[in-house]
């Protein structure tokens, strides 16, 4: 029995494994497999989790994985459970004395996980034979003493460990801390910032467990508070990245002392930003397959619901599928432009049918009278594989077709062109006004998103009555009209007259004739229409790699040791110059011969990543929600720069989710200049 994080898994010197692989193996091997020792090897086991740890487990493991480690049953800690006195129990729980289901609901308090565990295992008739207890994060000394007081419980303990794994992988290179209300709690101008402090404390603890799991000690950099003059008050919002960096650092210092094999010098880099760094990315239309699925199809997380033919000619049935890494078609096409993904799906389906005899017969290439005995044998042999592959391909053909239909019916290509022209300074307010007068059938949400982009590039157009007139022209509701001021406030742009600068901290030469929120990227050739836009983090990560990121704007909390070699750029980057085609008339889909990392016809080409030659990891955390485009950039730069880049955030938001969260922000004035770090 050990009160420290398991020391059975030090990753230094081992084969390089991806972030998600390591996280998954910790749960399956360090936790579940470690319960199969001594007289517990052949004992039936039940896995007991609370609400938080269920979500953690579901993001990393399937039920078949859990069963494979000897667990026969899963139970909810807070539901009434049947006694199983001959079984062993594996507890994966938060180390709490009491939990709150809602911060704002003082009536929803219930007993904590440690109290529930003690209740299960104490007394003359415990629910289970033996308990293997694993905590998702560090446990307090007070709770340890509570456990030690009960000698009956101590005799029934098989393990007592801090797993320090309290984050939610959403992707092979992405995780969230599940702080869904971060925008409201951190960026709202509330007189009492207690909610914000609590939110940051939880966030810091959960981010730190990522480094505990991976045995990584980061050099911690963060976006500094903006330059302020003597008359400007420092607000809680200004200090969010600073405070979060300090909170993470406090946890890391404790890990260095308490976790076996935890690095004592820097092994990676962490850059902490907040949502104000890039207001456009959450609302602009992103044209990749992944982003379009989540933007246009009303998916719940990664769950897509569609209808399939009923059995024996019955009515159609609703079926749920998850668009995740286990699907090789999704894995290959998710970051491809929607037009390119559609083309390639058509090619895959055509090629599959032409090569697969069972598919040919299914599609009428041969009649049953033409089938030989050998044909029938081939069908029997091919049918299981045919069924699985054709289902996957058919699913994605259906999804891509639905997306393309929405694009046509909603006029999204023209809207998307205007959005990107605004971002790159090739359109003005007049173009937006003209668009609104000519396209009255555009949805309210798309009008709002366009106005938010306009407010980002031309903030002076939203001062006073001018902004109200623009929103009235768009026929926004009163509720939607309140979102634009919240959006501007989120980026640190007060609703007062300012000099002509680009919004939200991105400064540009005021003598230029046009505003622009992005600069054209030299050497970046457009491969398809509407692909000009890129999130700001792409530039920041490349500068970080080359050691060109401003140390004044992005200071380092801990000065890296002299032996640390993470910052200097040391790998080759493909910088072959490309001629720029006209940005007004790109083709809808890319040329077939261009290389974007997704040109293989094999759906399995990118089913796994080889990280053996990767350099030190880069971690990027965005407070206030990350986007699909930012996750895509991390995958793209991992391949380009040969360093695994892991994106973390309080949540990952699609445009509609981001807009909904903006509605919750309050904007009354406060004074927080006396906040101490």
XYZ file of C-alpha atoms in Angstrom:
677
model
C 0.000 0.000 0.000
C 1.386 3.401 -0.980
C 0.148 6.935 -0.516
C 2.163 8.229 -3.472
C 1.507 8.212 -7.165
C 2.347 4.799 -8.539
C 6.049 4.487 -9.263
C 5.601 1.581 -11.631
C 5.589 3.699 -14.714
C 8.458 6.023 -15.465
C 8.500 6.892 -19.106
C 12.022 8.237 -19.320
C 14.092 6.103 -21.660
C 11.118 4.035 -22.813
C 9.763 3.968 -26.352
C 8.061 7.266 -27.041
C 4.303 6.993 -26.595
C 1.685 9.577 -27.406
C -0.088 11.586 -24.738
C -3.316 9.600 -25.038
C -1.546 6.214 -25.103
C 0.216 6.948 -21.834
C -2.988 8.187 -20.192
C -4.899 5.094 -21.263
C -2.192 2.673 -20.144
C -2.023 4.291 -16.732
C -5.685 3.513 -16.107
C -5.569 -0.007 -17.512
C -2.163 -1.112 -16.250
C -1.231 0.945 -13.206
C -4.724 0.960 -11.786
C -6.804 -2.012 -12.964
C -4.014 -4.502 -13.557
C -2.340 -3.729 -10.225
C -5.437 -5.079 -8.473
C -4.643 -8.552 -9.849
C -2.056 -9.500 -7.239
C -1.786 -12.120 -4.515
C -5.096 -13.650 -3.480
C -6.919 -11.126 -5.698
C -5.734 -12.657 -8.970
C -8.798 -14.807 -9.518
C -11.319 -12.786 -7.492
C -14.223 -11.132 -9.277
C -13.901 -7.357 -9.376
C -16.223 -4.365 -9.488
C -15.071 -0.905 -10.603
C -16.665 1.942 -8.632
C -16.434 5.530 -9.868
C -17.972 8.921 -9.178
C -19.416 11.313 -11.740
C -16.065 12.908 -12.603
C -14.004 9.730 -12.859
C -16.637 8.037 -15.025
C -16.087 10.815 -17.571
C -12.314 10.459 -17.333
C -12.517 6.708 -17.881
C -14.990 7.010 -20.770
C -12.665 9.397 -22.613
C -9.829 6.864 -22.490
C -11.158 3.305 -22.338
C -13.924 1.159 -23.731
C -15.834 -1.322 -21.614
C -14.079 -4.176 -23.447
C -10.717 -2.744 -22.341
C -11.910 -2.659 -18.742
C -13.316 -6.188 -18.935
C -9.989 -7.341 -20.349
C -8.327 -6.316 -17.099
C -10.577 -8.571 -15.039
C -13.367 -6.141 -14.129
C -16.798 -7.740 -14.415
C -19.030 -4.909 -13.254
C -19.080 -1.103 -13.146
C -20.955 0.808 -10.435
C -21.826 4.420 -9.552
C -20.434 5.396 -6.139
C -23.531 7.424 -5.277
C -26.169 4.861 -6.216
C -27.439 2.115 -3.975
C -25.334 -0.987 -4.634
C -25.839 -4.668 -3.948
C -23.381 -6.149 -1.401
C -20.788 -8.390 -3.058
C -18.811 -9.655 -0.052
C -16.749 -12.154 -2.085
C -15.715 -9.565 -4.710
C -12.863 -7.059 -4.697
C -13.696 -3.406 -5.356
C -11.527 -0.988 -7.347
C -12.385 2.589 -6.423
C -11.421 5.348 -8.853
C -12.681 8.471 -7.081
C -11.988 12.102 -6.287
C -10.373 12.660 -2.871
C -13.206 14.706 -1.385
C -15.024 14.785 1.927
C -18.022 16.460 0.279
C -18.950 17.274 -3.326
C -21.038 20.020 -4.901
C -23.128 19.226 -7.934
C -23.473 22.957 -8.682
C -21.522 25.892 -7.310
C -24.593 28.126 -7.314
C -26.973 25.604 -5.790
C -26.327 25.476 -2.053
C -28.981 22.776 -1.611
C -27.206 20.236 -3.821
C -24.391 19.290 -1.449
C -23.838 15.589 -0.886
C -21.337 13.462 0.980
C -17.952 13.115 -0.628
C -16.357 10.095 -2.203
C -14.053 9.301 0.720
C -16.985 9.192 3.147
C -18.860 6.878 0.773
C -15.839 4.575 0.466
C -15.435 4.408 4.253
C -19.118 3.618 4.635
C -18.821 0.767 2.118
C -15.804 -0.887 3.759
C -16.333 -0.320 7.489
C -18.263 -2.349 10.013
C -18.752 -6.089 10.409
C -20.398 -6.551 6.994
C -18.551 -4.514 4.353
C -19.942 -4.426 0.828
C -16.771 -5.955 -0.628
C -13.970 -8.318 0.376
C -11.094 -5.923 -0.346
C -10.761 -2.369 -1.672
C -8.135 -1.014 -4.070
C -8.512 2.760 -3.863
C -7.133 5.155 -6.492
C -7.609 8.907 -6.211
C -7.840 11.099 -9.302
C -5.760 13.849 -7.657
C -3.794 14.552 -4.464
C -5.554 13.724 -1.206
C -5.368 16.018 1.803
C -3.683 14.979 5.047
C -6.999 15.390 6.845
C -8.687 12.783 4.642
C -5.748 10.423 5.024
C -6.198 10.681 8.800
C -9.915 9.923 8.408
C -9.015 6.697 6.609
C -6.301 5.726 9.079
C -8.659 6.116 12.030
C -10.738 3.113 10.924
C -8.652 -0.005 11.578
C -11.277 -2.289 10.026
C -11.017 -0.398 6.753
C -7.214 -0.470 6.844
C -7.167 -4.266 7.087
C -9.351 -4.467 3.976
C -7.233 -2.164 1.801
C -5.313 -3.629 -1.095
C -4.011 -0.283 -2.366
C -4.311 3.415 -1.599
C -2.769 5.601 -4.281
C -2.921 9.003 -5.885
C -3.235 8.427 -9.633
C -3.016 12.159 -10.374
C -5.076 11.751 -13.535
C -7.916 14.274 -13.599
C -8.185 15.459 -17.187
C -10.315 14.435 -20.161
C -8.564 13.448 -23.419
C -10.748 14.460 -26.361
C -8.223 13.547 -29.023
C -4.831 11.864 -29.392
C -3.309 15.316 -28.831
C -5.978 17.217 -26.935
C -7.562 17.350 -23.492
C -10.032 19.479 -21.545
C -10.372 20.205 -17.829
C -14.172 20.210 -18.107
C -14.607 23.759 -16.794
C -17.591 24.441 -19.036
C -18.501 27.679 -17.239
C -15.030 29.216 -17.429
C -16.147 32.079 -19.685
C -18.880 33.089 -17.262
C -16.862 32.576 -14.075
C -13.589 34.110 -15.254
C -14.489 36.757 -17.827
C -17.698 38.156 -16.384
C -17.356 41.477 -14.552
C -18.693 40.263 -11.227
C -18.175 42.166 -8.000
C -17.200 38.974 -6.217
C -14.498 37.008 -8.043
C -14.770 33.986 -5.740
C -16.136 31.813 -8.559
C -13.204 32.761 -10.777
C -10.643 31.887 -8.126
C -12.321 28.519 -7.533
C -12.441 27.839 -11.273
C -8.718 28.597 -11.699
C -7.785 26.412 -8.724
C -9.646 23.424 -10.171
C -8.201 24.089 -13.615
C -4.626 24.332 -12.308
C -4.915 21.079 -10.380
C -6.283 19.195 -13.377
C -3.687 20.582 -15.795
C -0.930 19.610 -13.361
C -2.139 15.995 -13.368
C -1.324 15.854 -17.092
C 2.332 16.430 -16.237
C 2.134 13.939 -13.360
C 0.825 11.258 -15.737
C 3.420 11.904 -18.418
C 6.297 12.455 -15.954
C 6.974 15.821 -17.550
C 8.270 18.981 -15.872
C 7.523 22.029 -18.019
C 9.090 25.387 -18.559
C 5.973 27.493 -17.847
C 5.276 30.526 -20.033
C 2.123 32.625 -20.064
C 0.559 35.642 -21.721
C 1.427 38.616 -19.556
C -1.124 41.231 -18.553
C -1.455 43.879 -21.220
C 0.578 47.057 -20.900
C -1.379 49.422 -18.696
C -0.925 53.111 -18.027
C -1.108 54.752 -14.617
C -4.820 55.524 -14.983
C -5.881 52.002 -15.941
C -6.959 49.459 -13.357
C -5.640 45.914 -13.408
C -8.560 43.517 -13.598
C -8.958 39.908 -12.629
C -9.359 39.096 -16.321
C -5.970 40.642 -17.163
C -4.259 38.275 -14.746
C -5.965 34.988 -15.665
C -2.954 33.380 -17.440
C -0.603 34.671 -14.707
C -2.713 33.253 -11.903
C -3.208 29.931 -13.680
C 0.539 29.609 -14.281
C 1.186 30.210 -10.572
C -1.418 27.602 -9.596
C 0.069 24.974 -11.902
C 3.548 25.761 -10.626
C 2.474 25.196 -7.003
C 1.255 21.703 -7.950
C 4.431 20.913 -9.901
C 6.654 21.870 -6.976
C 4.765 19.371 -4.803
C 5.047 16.681 -7.496
C 8.826 17.111 -7.627
C 8.949 16.205 -3.934
C 6.280 13.502 -3.772
C 6.154 11.550 -7.050
C 8.858 8.938 -7.641
C 10.843 9.432 -10.865
C 9.347 12.881 -11.435
C 11.839 15.016 -13.404
C 13.786 17.618 -11.447
C 14.668 19.708 -14.500
C 12.598 20.884 -17.477
C 11.569 18.256 -20.027
C 8.961 20.172 -22.075
C 7.321 23.547 -22.624
C 3.940 24.871 -21.508
C 2.402 28.056 -22.930
C -0.726 29.427 -21.198
C -3.096 31.710 -23.119
C -6.700 32.792 -22.751
C -9.535 33.196 -25.210
C -8.815 36.903 -25.698
C -5.739 35.970 -27.763
C -7.962 35.157 -30.754
C -11.639 36.105 -30.822
C -12.149 35.208 -34.468
C -11.288 31.498 -34.348
C -14.369 30.509 -32.292
C -16.888 32.142 -34.668
C -15.473 32.020 -38.218
C -16.560 29.127 -40.432
C -13.801 26.511 -40.500
C -13.977 24.424 -43.680
C -12.438 21.127 -42.630
C -14.530 17.952 -42.410
C -14.223 17.754 -38.614
C -15.199 21.384 -38.024
C -18.082 21.271 -40.499
C -19.503 18.151 -38.841
C -19.589 19.845 -35.444
C -20.681 23.229 -36.773
C -23.506 22.182 -39.096
C -24.846 18.821 -37.914
C -25.958 19.542 -34.321
C -23.822 16.728 -32.988
C -23.675 15.961 -29.298
C -19.948 15.793 -28.654
C -18.581 13.282 -31.157
C -21.912 11.441 -31.446
C -23.621 11.398 -34.843
C -27.135 9.983 -35.163
C -28.401 8.688 -38.501
C -30.990 6.320 -39.896
C -30.132 2.877 -41.260
C -32.399 0.439 -43.153
C -34.450 -1.750 -40.850
C -33.906 -5.474 -40.621
C -35.914 -7.659 -42.991
C -37.302 -4.646 -44.807
C -38.727 -3.062 -41.668
C -38.832 0.672 -40.884
C -35.585 2.627 -40.693
C -33.773 2.553 -37.362
C -31.865 5.337 -35.611
C -28.221 4.501 -34.982
C -25.590 6.369 -32.982
C -21.947 6.351 -34.106
C -18.910 8.048 -32.600
C -16.610 9.982 -34.915
C -13.372 9.152 -33.129
C -9.864 7.777 -33.620
C -10.998 4.157 -33.894
C -12.603 4.989 -37.255
C -9.756 5.017 -39.839
C -11.827 6.900 -42.430
C -12.528 9.672 -39.935
C -8.891 9.679 -38.817
C -7.680 10.233 -42.359
C -10.221 12.808 -43.527
C -11.118 14.835 -40.432
C -8.645 17.664 -41.172
C -9.197 17.671 -44.934
C -11.156 20.468 -46.626
C -14.798 19.393 -46.969
C -14.639 19.475 -50.792
C -11.475 17.377 -50.771
C -12.966 14.942 -48.256
C -16.044 14.553 -50.468
C -13.925 13.809 -53.543
C -11.813 11.264 -51.754
C -14.825 9.515 -50.255
C -16.326 9.191 -53.730
C -13.052 7.722 -55.013
C -12.818 5.297 -52.098
C -16.365 4.055 -52.622
C -15.827 3.642 -56.377
C -12.529 1.807 -55.902
C -13.960 -0.413 -53.201
C -16.911 -1.510 -55.315
C -14.710 -2.150 -58.353
C -12.348 -4.400 -56.383
C -14.747 -6.195 -54.060
C -16.816 -8.964 -55.625
C -19.423 -8.983 -52.884
C -19.901 -5.273 -53.377
C -20.177 -5.706 -57.144
C -22.954 -8.233 -56.734
C -24.664 -6.069 -54.121
C -24.623 -3.174 -56.578
C -25.796 -5.262 -59.501
C -22.517 -5.770 -61.401
C -23.331 -9.477 -61.666
C -26.609 -11.307 -61.657
C -27.123 -14.347 -59.470
C -27.307 -16.607 -62.572
C -23.748 -15.577 -63.536
C -22.277 -16.584 -60.179
C -19.994 -19.610 -60.139
C -19.298 -21.779 -57.121
C -16.051 -19.883 -56.731
C -17.946 -16.566 -56.776
C -20.233 -17.776 -54.005
C -17.234 -18.891 -51.916
C -15.630 -15.486 -52.464
C -18.796 -13.715 -51.325
C -18.973 -15.777 -48.145
C -15.332 -14.984 -47.416
C -15.579 -11.277 -48.314
C -18.934 -10.422 -46.790
C -17.874 -9.695 -43.165
C -15.083 -7.388 -44.306
C -17.324 -5.914 -46.987
C -20.048 -5.186 -44.478
C -17.751 -3.348 -42.069
C -15.941 -1.310 -44.715
C -19.015 -0.416 -46.724
C -20.774 0.703 -43.529
C -17.932 3.071 -42.665
C -17.631 4.466 -46.169
C -21.394 4.800 -46.563
C -21.616 6.639 -43.243
C -19.054 9.243 -44.274
C -20.487 9.596 -47.769
C -23.843 10.355 -46.130
C -22.317 12.870 -43.683
C -20.306 14.662 -46.381
C -23.384 14.795 -48.623
C -25.483 16.319 -45.852
C -22.802 18.949 -45.136
C -22.494 19.894 -48.816
C -26.271 20.236 -49.057
C -26.328 22.604 -46.073
C -23.483 24.625 -47.590
C -25.445 25.053 -50.836
C -28.795 25.786 -49.238
C -27.358 28.255 -46.719
C -25.109 30.097 -49.161
C -22.110 29.445 -46.934
C -19.464 29.744 -49.635
C -20.253 33.410 -50.261
C -20.526 34.067 -46.527
C -17.241 32.279 -45.896
C -15.494 34.334 -48.570
C -16.704 37.572 -46.965
C -15.589 36.385 -43.515
C -12.064 35.683 -44.713
C -11.872 38.876 -46.767
C -12.713 40.809 -43.591
C -10.048 38.987 -41.614
C -7.344 39.697 -44.210
C -8.382 43.296 -44.797
C -9.906 42.784 -48.253
C -13.463 43.758 -47.231
C -14.979 46.574 -45.199
C -18.157 47.469 -43.356
C -19.715 48.488 -46.679
C -19.324 44.915 -47.966
C -21.073 43.579 -44.865
C -23.941 46.063 -45.219
C -24.326 45.117 -48.889
C -24.329 41.425 -47.952
C -27.083 41.927 -45.373
C -29.298 43.832 -47.815
C -28.871 41.224 -50.562
C -28.968 38.075 -48.414
C -31.953 38.488 -46.138
C -32.457 34.728 -45.809
C -29.169 34.174 -43.955
C -29.680 32.678 -40.475
C -29.566 34.852 -37.354
C -26.555 32.935 -36.036
C -24.571 33.463 -39.242
C -25.416 37.178 -39.220
C -24.260 37.387 -35.630
C -21.013 35.545 -36.383
C -20.287 37.895 -39.283
C -20.898 40.943 -37.078
C -18.597 39.527 -34.398
C -15.810 39.188 -36.960
C -16.507 42.734 -38.142
C -16.356 43.987 -34.533
C -12.989 42.281 -34.116
C -11.462 43.893 -37.205
C -13.265 47.272 -37.064
C -13.983 47.941 -33.350
C -14.607 51.660 -33.975
C -17.639 50.747 -36.102
C -19.384 49.471 -32.975
C -19.055 52.563 -30.820
C -22.363 53.964 -29.613
C -25.214 54.210 -32.071
C -23.160 52.940 -35.038
C -23.001 49.446 -33.593
C -26.705 49.477 -32.751
C -27.551 50.473 -36.317
C -25.484 47.626 -37.762
C -27.179 45.099 -35.522
C -30.622 46.467 -36.376
C -29.760 46.194 -40.059
C -28.979 42.526 -39.460
C -32.370 42.210 -37.683
C -30.824 40.650 -34.613
C -32.944 39.970 -31.561
C -32.350 41.983 -28.380
C -30.647 38.949 -26.830
C -28.288 38.574 -29.791
C -27.532 42.303 -29.763
C -26.180 41.933 -26.217
C -23.695 39.299 -27.330
C -21.526 41.661 -29.399
C -20.627 43.914 -26.401
C -19.841 40.766 -24.386
C -17.661 39.551 -27.244
C -15.744 42.837 -27.324
C -15.382 42.899 -23.541
C -14.036 39.351 -23.582
C -11.166 40.528 -25.743
C -10.380 43.446 -23.495
C -11.987 45.979 -25.850
C -14.092 48.354 -23.698
C -17.180 49.848 -25.250
C -15.613 53.322 -25.482
C -13.997 55.307 -28.263
C -10.458 54.115 -28.980
C -7.828 54.902 -31.566
C -7.858 52.929 -34.779
C -6.128 49.693 -33.904
C -7.027 46.111 -34.625
C -9.145 44.688 -31.866
C -8.323 42.473 -28.937
C -4.668 43.222 -28.474
C -3.491 42.639 -32.056
C -1.747 45.905 -32.928
C -1.314 47.081 -36.485
C 0.119 50.153 -38.173
C -2.664 52.761 -38.014
C -1.343 54.399 -41.187
C -2.246 51.393 -43.302
C -5.228 51.873 -45.541
C -6.896 48.667 -44.464
C -7.598 46.883 -41.233
C -6.596 43.232 -40.953
C -6.714 40.707 -38.148
C -4.324 38.319 -39.963
C -1.277 38.802 -42.140
C -0.689 36.752 -45.258
C 1.731 33.947 -44.450
C 4.767 33.883 -46.778
C 5.320 30.513 -48.408
C 1.793 29.318 -47.643
C 0.080 28.431 -50.899
C -3.668 28.162 -50.931
C -4.616 24.583 -51.646
C -8.342 25.199 -51.783
C -10.915 27.937 -51.519
C -11.610 29.461 -48.089
C -8.424 28.031 -46.572
C -6.647 31.333 -45.924
C -7.703 31.705 -42.298
C -5.428 30.349 -39.590
C -5.685 30.617 -35.780
C -3.213 32.922 -34.018
C -1.745 29.979 -32.118
C -0.130 28.764 -35.349
C 2.154 31.802 -35.369
C 2.773 31.637 -31.629
C 3.766 27.965 -31.694
C 6.146 28.465 -34.601
C 7.769 31.417 -32.805
C 8.036 29.342 -29.635
C 9.793 26.607 -31.584
C 12.289 29.096 -33.035
C 12.824 30.815 -29.667
C 11.388 34.020 -31.165
C 8.386 34.428 -28.839
C 8.576 37.731 -26.970
C 9.783 37.185 -23.408
C 8.136 40.440 -22.385
C 4.690 39.475 -23.674
C 5.118 35.785 -22.771
C 7.391 35.604 -19.726
C 8.655 32.364 -18.194
C 7.584 31.592 -14.640
C 10.606 29.378 -13.997
C 13.943 30.133 -15.613
C 14.899 26.913 -17.414
C 18.066 25.210 -16.232
C 21.204 25.697 -18.385
C 20.995 22.119 -19.653
C 17.451 22.556 -20.995
C 17.390 22.472 -24.795
C 13.676 22.749 -25.492
C 13.296 26.301 -26.732
C 15.889 26.735 -29.485
C 14.650 25.660 -32.863
C 16.658 22.635 -33.868
C 14.673 20.759 -36.484
C 14.267 21.237 -40.210
C 11.092 22.922 -41.349
C 9.864 22.764 -44.884
C 10.101 26.370 -45.994
C 10.127 25.882 -49.743
C 8.774 29.043 -51.307
C 5.483 28.818 -53.159
C 3.973 31.378 -55.455
C 0.765 32.884 -54.134
C -2.260 32.396 -56.329
C -4.925 35.053 -56.387
C -6.684 34.994 -53.057
C -9.908 36.062 -54.751
C -10.188 33.112 -57.124
C -8.864 29.902 -55.547
C -10.313 26.584 -56.646
C -12.934 24.897 -54.479
C -10.823 21.763 -53.971
C -7.069 21.386 -53.867
C -4.994 20.000 -56.757
C -4.747 16.240 -56.460
C -0.969 16.277 -56.487
C -0.451 18.670 -53.594
C 0.941 17.344 -50.362
C -0.974 18.137 -47.197
C -0.318 15.013 -45.203
C -3.643 13.399 -46.147
C -3.029 12.415 -49.771
C -2.834 8.656 -49.274
C -5.700 6.506 -50.498
C -5.229 4.179 -47.558
C -7.687 4.827 -44.754
C -5.158 3.387 -42.329
C -2.239 5.636 -43.223
C -2.741 7.926 -40.255
C -4.380 5.410 -37.922
C -1.319 5.658 -35.666
C 1.445 8.200 -35.284
C 5.127 7.423 -34.962
C 6.539 9.652 -32.256
C 9.898 7.921 -31.928
C 11.772 10.793 -33.545
C 9.789 13.547 -31.896
C 11.523 16.216 -29.863
C 10.376 17.450 -26.489
C 6.646 17.997 -26.122
C 4.969 21.378 -26.319
C 1.823 21.920 -24.250
C -0.539 24.769 -25.063
C -3.433 25.635 -22.757
C -6.215 28.076 -23.687
C -8.442 29.329 -20.869
C -12.031 29.914 -21.978
C -12.449 27.239 -24.643
C -10.474 25.960 -27.631
C -11.698 25.404 -31.202
C -11.537 22.605 -33.776
C -9.256 24.771 -35.921
C -6.785 25.138 -33.041
C -6.754 21.390 -32.479
C -6.122 20.906 -36.197
C -3.151 23.294 -36.038
C -1.580 21.220 -33.255
C -1.794 18.097 -35.435
C -0.446 19.973 -38.441
C 2.531 21.474 -36.597
C 3.336 18.184 -34.864
C 3.907 16.669 -38.292
C 5.689 19.748 -39.634
C 7.922 20.553 -36.652
C 8.460 16.995 -35.409
C 7.423 17.759 -31.838
C 4.253 16.426 -30.262
C 2.042 19.435 -29.540
C -0.720 18.852 -26.999
C -3.622 21.289 -26.787
C -5.483 21.717 -23.533
C -8.412 23.948 -22.678
C -11.206 24.440 -20.191
C -13.538 23.110 -22.918
C -13.680 22.655 -26.671
C -16.456 24.726 -28.186
C -18.215 24.761 -31.506
C -19.457 28.193 -32.665
C -22.993 27.791 -31.322
C -21.668 26.672 -27.930
C -19.284 29.623 -27.773
C -22.079 32.080 -28.589
C -24.354 30.514 -25.976
C -21.625 30.925 -23.358
C -21.116 34.566 -24.312
C -24.740 35.211 -23.346
C -23.934 34.308 -19.726
C -21.230 36.946 -19.309
C -22.235 40.007 -17.313
C -20.601 43.312 -18.124
C -21.192 45.745 -15.249
C -18.175 47.737 -14.112
C -15.914 46.482 -11.301
C -12.636 47.487 -9.665
C -10.129 44.700 -9.165
C -6.850 46.610 -9.344
C -5.931 45.458 -5.855
C -5.781 41.761 -6.815
C -2.577 40.172 -5.595
C -0.945 37.229 -7.315
